[in-house]
Short mmCIF file of C-alpha atoms in Angstrom, two decimals:
data_model
loop_
_atom_site.label_atom_id
_atom_site.label_comp_id
_atom_site.label_asym_id
_atom_site.label_seq_id
_atom_site.Cartn_x
_atom_site.Cartn_y
_atom_site.Cartn_z
CA MET A 1 230.91 84.72 185.91
CA GLN A 2 228.44 85.82 183.12
CA GLY A 3 231.26 88.02 181.60
CA ASP A 4 233.67 85.30 181.58
CA ILE A 5 231.15 82.95 179.83
CA SER A 6 230.06 85.59 177.53
CA ARG A 7 233.78 85.74 176.26
CA LYS A 8 233.48 82.37 175.01
CA ILE A 9 231.15 83.41 172.26
CA ILE A 10 232.77 85.10 169.25
CA ILE A 11 230.46 87.12 167.30
CA ALA A 12 231.47 86.84 163.49
CA LEU A 13 231.03 90.37 161.98
CA ASP A 14 230.62 89.15 158.49
CA PHE A 15 229.19 92.33 156.80
CA PRO A 16 229.38 94.04 153.55
CA SER A 17 229.45 97.41 155.46
CA VAL A 18 230.78 98.92 158.47
CA GLU A 19 227.49 100.48 159.41
CA GLU A 20 225.79 96.99 159.38
CA ALA A 21 228.50 95.72 161.67
CA LEU A 22 228.22 98.69 164.02
CA ASP A 23 224.36 97.86 164.29
CA VAL A 24 224.95 94.61 165.69
CA VAL A 25 227.71 95.76 167.90
CA GLN A 26 225.40 98.43 169.37
CA VAL A 27 223.01 95.90 170.29
CA LEU A 28 225.43 93.49 171.98
CA LYS A 29 227.49 96.34 173.63
CA ASP A 30 226.28 95.80 177.47
CA PHE A 31 227.85 92.04 176.99
CA LYS A 32 231.32 93.17 175.40
CA PRO A 33 231.50 89.95 173.49
CA PHE A 34 234.49 88.93 171.47
CA LEU A 35 234.13 90.27 167.84
CA LYS A 36 235.64 88.55 164.78
CA ILE A 37 236.75 90.80 162.08
CA GLY A 38 237.36 88.74 158.84
CA MET A 39 238.86 89.50 155.35
CA GLN A 40 235.49 91.19 154.13
CA LEU A 41 235.16 93.76 156.77
CA PHE A 42 238.87 94.34 157.18
CA TYR A 43 239.67 94.85 153.52
CA LEU A 44 236.83 97.41 153.71
CA SER A 45 237.52 99.31 156.67
CA GLY A 46 241.28 98.77 157.48
CA PRO A 47 242.66 99.23 160.84
CA SER A 48 240.14 101.99 161.62
CA LEU A 49 237.54 99.66 162.64
CA VAL A 50 239.70 97.52 164.84
CA TYR A 51 240.86 100.78 166.63
CA GLN A 52 237.42 102.02 167.18
CA LEU A 53 235.86 98.80 168.61
CA LYS A 54 239.09 98.29 170.93
CA GLU A 55 238.47 101.79 172.30
CA GLN A 56 235.05 100.64 173.34
CA GLY A 57 236.60 97.62 175.23
CA PHE A 58 235.68 94.78 172.73
CA PRO A 59 238.18 91.99 172.59
CA ILE A 60 239.04 91.49 168.83
CA PHE A 61 239.61 88.24 166.90
CA LEU A 62 241.25 89.25 163.59
CA ASP A 63 240.73 86.37 161.16
CA LEU A 64 242.73 86.99 158.08
CA LYS A 65 244.20 83.50 157.84
CA LEU A 66 247.66 84.75 156.80
CA HIS A 67 249.13 82.30 154.26
CA ASP A 68 252.14 83.32 152.23
CA ILE A 69 255.82 82.66 151.94
CA PRO A 70 257.54 83.10 155.52
CA ASN A 71 259.00 86.57 154.79
CA THR A 72 255.70 87.91 153.68
CA VAL A 73 253.56 86.60 156.56
CA LYS A 74 256.40 87.81 159.10
CA GLY A 75 255.90 91.38 157.61
CA ALA A 76 252.06 90.91 157.89
CA ALA A 77 252.33 89.97 161.36
CA GLN A 78 254.49 92.88 162.17
CA SER A 79 252.18 95.17 160.98
CA LEU A 80 249.12 93.61 162.52
CA ALA A 81 250.75 93.38 165.79
CA ARG A 82 250.35 97.25 166.28
CA LEU A 83 246.59 97.01 166.23
CA GLY A 84 246.47 95.58 169.59
CA VAL A 85 243.92 92.47 168.77
CA ASP A 86 243.71 89.70 170.96
CA LEU A 87 243.53 86.71 168.44
CA LEU A 88 245.12 86.44 165.10
CA THR A 89 244.93 83.51 162.49
CA VAL A 90 247.25 81.90 160.11
CA HIS A 91 247.11 78.83 158.00
CA CYS A 92 248.65 75.66 159.29
CA ALA A 93 249.14 74.75 155.66
CA GLY A 94 251.80 77.33 155.29
CA GLY A 95 254.24 74.97 157.32
CA ARG A 96 256.36 75.49 160.42
CA ASN A 97 258.75 78.10 158.92
CA MET A 98 255.75 80.32 158.01
CA MET A 99 254.14 79.91 161.43
CA GLU A 100 257.39 80.71 163.25
CA ALA A 101 257.86 83.55 161.15
CA ALA A 102 254.42 85.09 162.02
CA LEU A 103 255.58 84.76 165.68
CA GLU A 104 258.55 86.55 164.77
CA GLY A 105 256.80 89.37 163.05
CA ILE A 106 254.40 89.65 166.11
CA GLU A 107 257.40 90.24 168.55
CA GLN A 108 259.02 92.81 166.16
CA GLY A 109 255.75 94.75 165.56
CA LEU A 110 254.93 95.27 169.25
CA THR A 111 255.49 98.85 170.41
CA GLY A 112 254.97 100.82 173.61
CA GLY A 113 254.44 97.76 175.84
CA ALA A 114 251.63 96.35 173.94
CA VAL A 115 250.60 92.90 174.70
CA ALA A 116 251.01 90.44 171.80
CA PRO A 117 247.86 88.53 170.41
CA GLN A 118 247.40 84.91 170.62
CA VAL A 119 248.29 83.47 167.23
CA ILE A 120 246.15 80.36 166.30
CA GLY A 121 246.39 78.16 163.11
CA VAL A 122 243.59 77.26 160.75
CA THR A 123 243.47 73.52 160.19
CA GLN A 124 240.75 72.76 157.78
CA LEU A 125 237.76 74.96 157.05
CA THR A 126 234.36 73.86 158.48
CA SER A 127 233.16 74.06 154.79
CA THR A 128 235.42 71.47 153.95
CA SER A 129 234.23 67.87 153.61
CA GLN A 130 236.16 64.61 153.67
CA LYS A 131 235.41 64.20 149.97
CA VAL A 132 236.79 67.61 149.03
CA MET A 133 239.84 67.24 151.23
CA ASN A 134 240.69 63.87 149.46
CA GLU A 135 239.75 64.47 146.20
CA GLU A 136 240.15 68.25 145.40
CA LEU A 137 242.84 69.10 147.81
CA LYS A 138 244.49 65.89 147.19
CA ILE A 139 245.27 65.27 150.93
CA ALA A 140 245.10 61.70 151.77
CA GLY A 141 243.74 60.05 154.87
CA SER A 142 240.89 61.05 157.23
CA MET A 143 239.80 64.42 158.27
CA GLU A 144 240.55 63.80 161.88
CA ALA A 145 244.38 62.67 160.98
CA CYS A 146 244.91 65.71 159.07
CA ILE A 147 243.65 68.09 161.60
CA LEU A 148 245.59 66.46 164.41
CA HIS A 149 248.77 66.70 162.26
CA TYR A 150 248.25 70.56 161.53
CA ALA A 151 247.41 71.01 165.31
CA ARG A 152 250.70 69.33 166.31
CA LEU A 153 252.72 71.13 163.80
CA ALA A 154 251.18 74.48 165.22
CA GLU A 155 252.17 73.53 168.64
CA GLU A 156 255.41 72.66 167.67
CA SER A 157 255.73 75.98 165.82
CA GLY A 158 254.80 77.93 169.10
CA LEU A 159 251.33 78.87 168.15
CA HIS A 160 248.92 79.15 171.06
CA GLY A 161 246.05 77.00 169.44
CA VAL A 162 244.08 76.25 166.46
CA VAL A 163 240.77 76.74 164.66
CA CYS A 164 238.78 73.41 163.71
CA SER A 165 235.60 72.18 163.78
CA PRO A 166 233.93 71.23 167.05
CA LEU A 167 234.14 67.67 166.08
CA GLU A 168 237.94 67.49 166.53
CA VAL A 169 238.25 69.29 169.67
CA GLU A 170 238.26 66.19 171.85
CA LEU A 171 240.94 64.53 169.94
CA ILE A 172 243.27 67.55 170.10
CA LYS A 173 242.69 68.26 173.67
CA LYS A 174 243.42 64.66 174.54
CA GLN A 175 246.61 64.47 172.16
CA ILE A 176 248.08 68.02 172.59
CA GLY A 177 246.79 69.23 176.05
CA GLN A 178 244.01 71.05 177.64
CA ASP A 179 245.92 74.26 177.62
CA PHE A 180 246.16 74.28 173.83
CA LEU A 181 243.67 76.77 172.82
CA VAL A 182 240.92 75.48 170.37
CA VAL A 183 238.45 78.05 168.48
CA THR A 184 235.56 76.39 166.76
CA PRO A 185 233.48 77.83 164.00
CA GLY A 186 230.49 75.82 162.39
CA ILE A 187 228.31 76.42 165.53
CA ARG A 188 224.68 76.17 164.85
CA PRO A 189 221.71 76.02 167.23
CA ARG A 190 219.42 73.15 166.39
CA SER A 191 216.90 75.71 164.85
CA ALA A 192 219.48 77.36 162.47
CA LYS A 193 220.32 76.36 158.95
CA HIS A 194 223.75 74.93 158.35
CA ASP A 195 224.24 77.42 155.33
CA ASP A 196 227.71 76.43 153.68
CA GLN A 197 228.98 74.73 156.82
CA VAL A 198 229.51 70.88 156.59
CA ARG A 199 230.98 69.95 159.99
CA VAL A 200 228.87 71.52 162.67
CA THR A 201 227.60 70.91 166.21
CA THR A 202 225.44 72.91 168.56
CA PRO A 203 226.78 75.53 171.16
CA ARG A 204 225.95 72.96 173.80
CA GLU A 205 227.73 70.09 172.24
CA ALA A 206 230.79 72.37 171.26
CA ILE A 207 231.22 73.37 174.97
CA ARG A 208 231.01 69.78 176.19
CA LEU A 209 233.61 68.63 173.61
CA GLY A 210 235.95 71.09 175.14
CA ALA A 211 235.88 74.10 172.88
CA ASP A 212 237.52 77.21 174.29
CA TYR A 213 235.74 79.76 172.03
CA LEU A 214 232.50 79.49 169.71
CA VAL A 215 232.64 81.60 166.60
CA ILE A 216 229.00 82.30 165.70
CA GLY A 217 227.95 84.59 162.98
CA ARG A 218 224.66 84.28 160.98
CA ALA A 219 222.68 82.46 163.66
CA ILE A 220 222.92 85.70 165.51
CA THR A 221 223.84 88.42 163.28
CA LYS A 222 221.03 87.46 160.74
CA ALA A 223 218.37 86.62 163.42
CA ALA A 224 215.10 88.67 163.59
CA ASN A 225 216.17 89.69 167.06
CA PRO A 226 220.06 89.42 167.41
CA LEU A 227 220.05 90.31 171.12
CA GLN A 228 217.62 87.38 171.87
CA ALA A 229 219.61 85.05 169.75
CA TYR A 230 222.70 85.97 171.59
CA GLN A 231 221.08 85.50 175.09
CA ASP A 232 219.60 82.16 174.01
CA ILE A 233 222.94 80.69 172.95
CA LEU A 234 224.57 82.46 176.02
CA GLU A 235 222.07 80.34 178.20
CA GLU A 236 222.88 77.40 176.46
CA VAL A 237 226.64 77.77 176.95
CA LYS A 238 226.13 78.27 180.61
CA GLY A 239 223.97 75.21 180.92
CA ALA A 240 226.72 73.25 179.42
CA ILE A 241 229.40 74.72 181.49
CA GLY A 242 227.18 74.63 184.82
#
């Protein structure tokens, strides 16, 4: 049971060096949590770190937020399919054709009986406020309406789920279905700073709202004792589920 619950927490390895990332991985190795490799680390290390961590038995969330013309995204997804990652992100704002192209690229890139990653769409970043969305991005309406629209578009395009703040999880699950995957960044324990995140909740609240996975970075990786921070959050998640 603990293994299943521990996989609900995705550790964001947002580090400027491979060495720092591997230090945290070493601390958490006995739990084998999901690990998120984002743009900073992937642009630094390329596929080699992905292969290394997969060989050690870690599930990988490759968070590159693909967003380009459909043909370019298709080619990128085709290349990334060969890495054997478990989750991969694209931007919902790229539209239906782009999201469908990503899935086509995945299928064409699979080799040797490899399992396709689940592809999920980024709706709105958790650092984006209502004001920024309306005034800077010029997207009218409420945050909830925009995110639900993107989630429906992702589902219609064949994606497995979306990334959104925990605040929209309940709405998406109700409107689209409980099997539609929802991955939530913007998770902060009550004692942690919000940093550059705007729309946040605690781990307990996110689980109770229906989140499938919680993406947590600095609250664990920058803690004085990352292992203790991880175990504290794991206990909070177990309490919310149990």
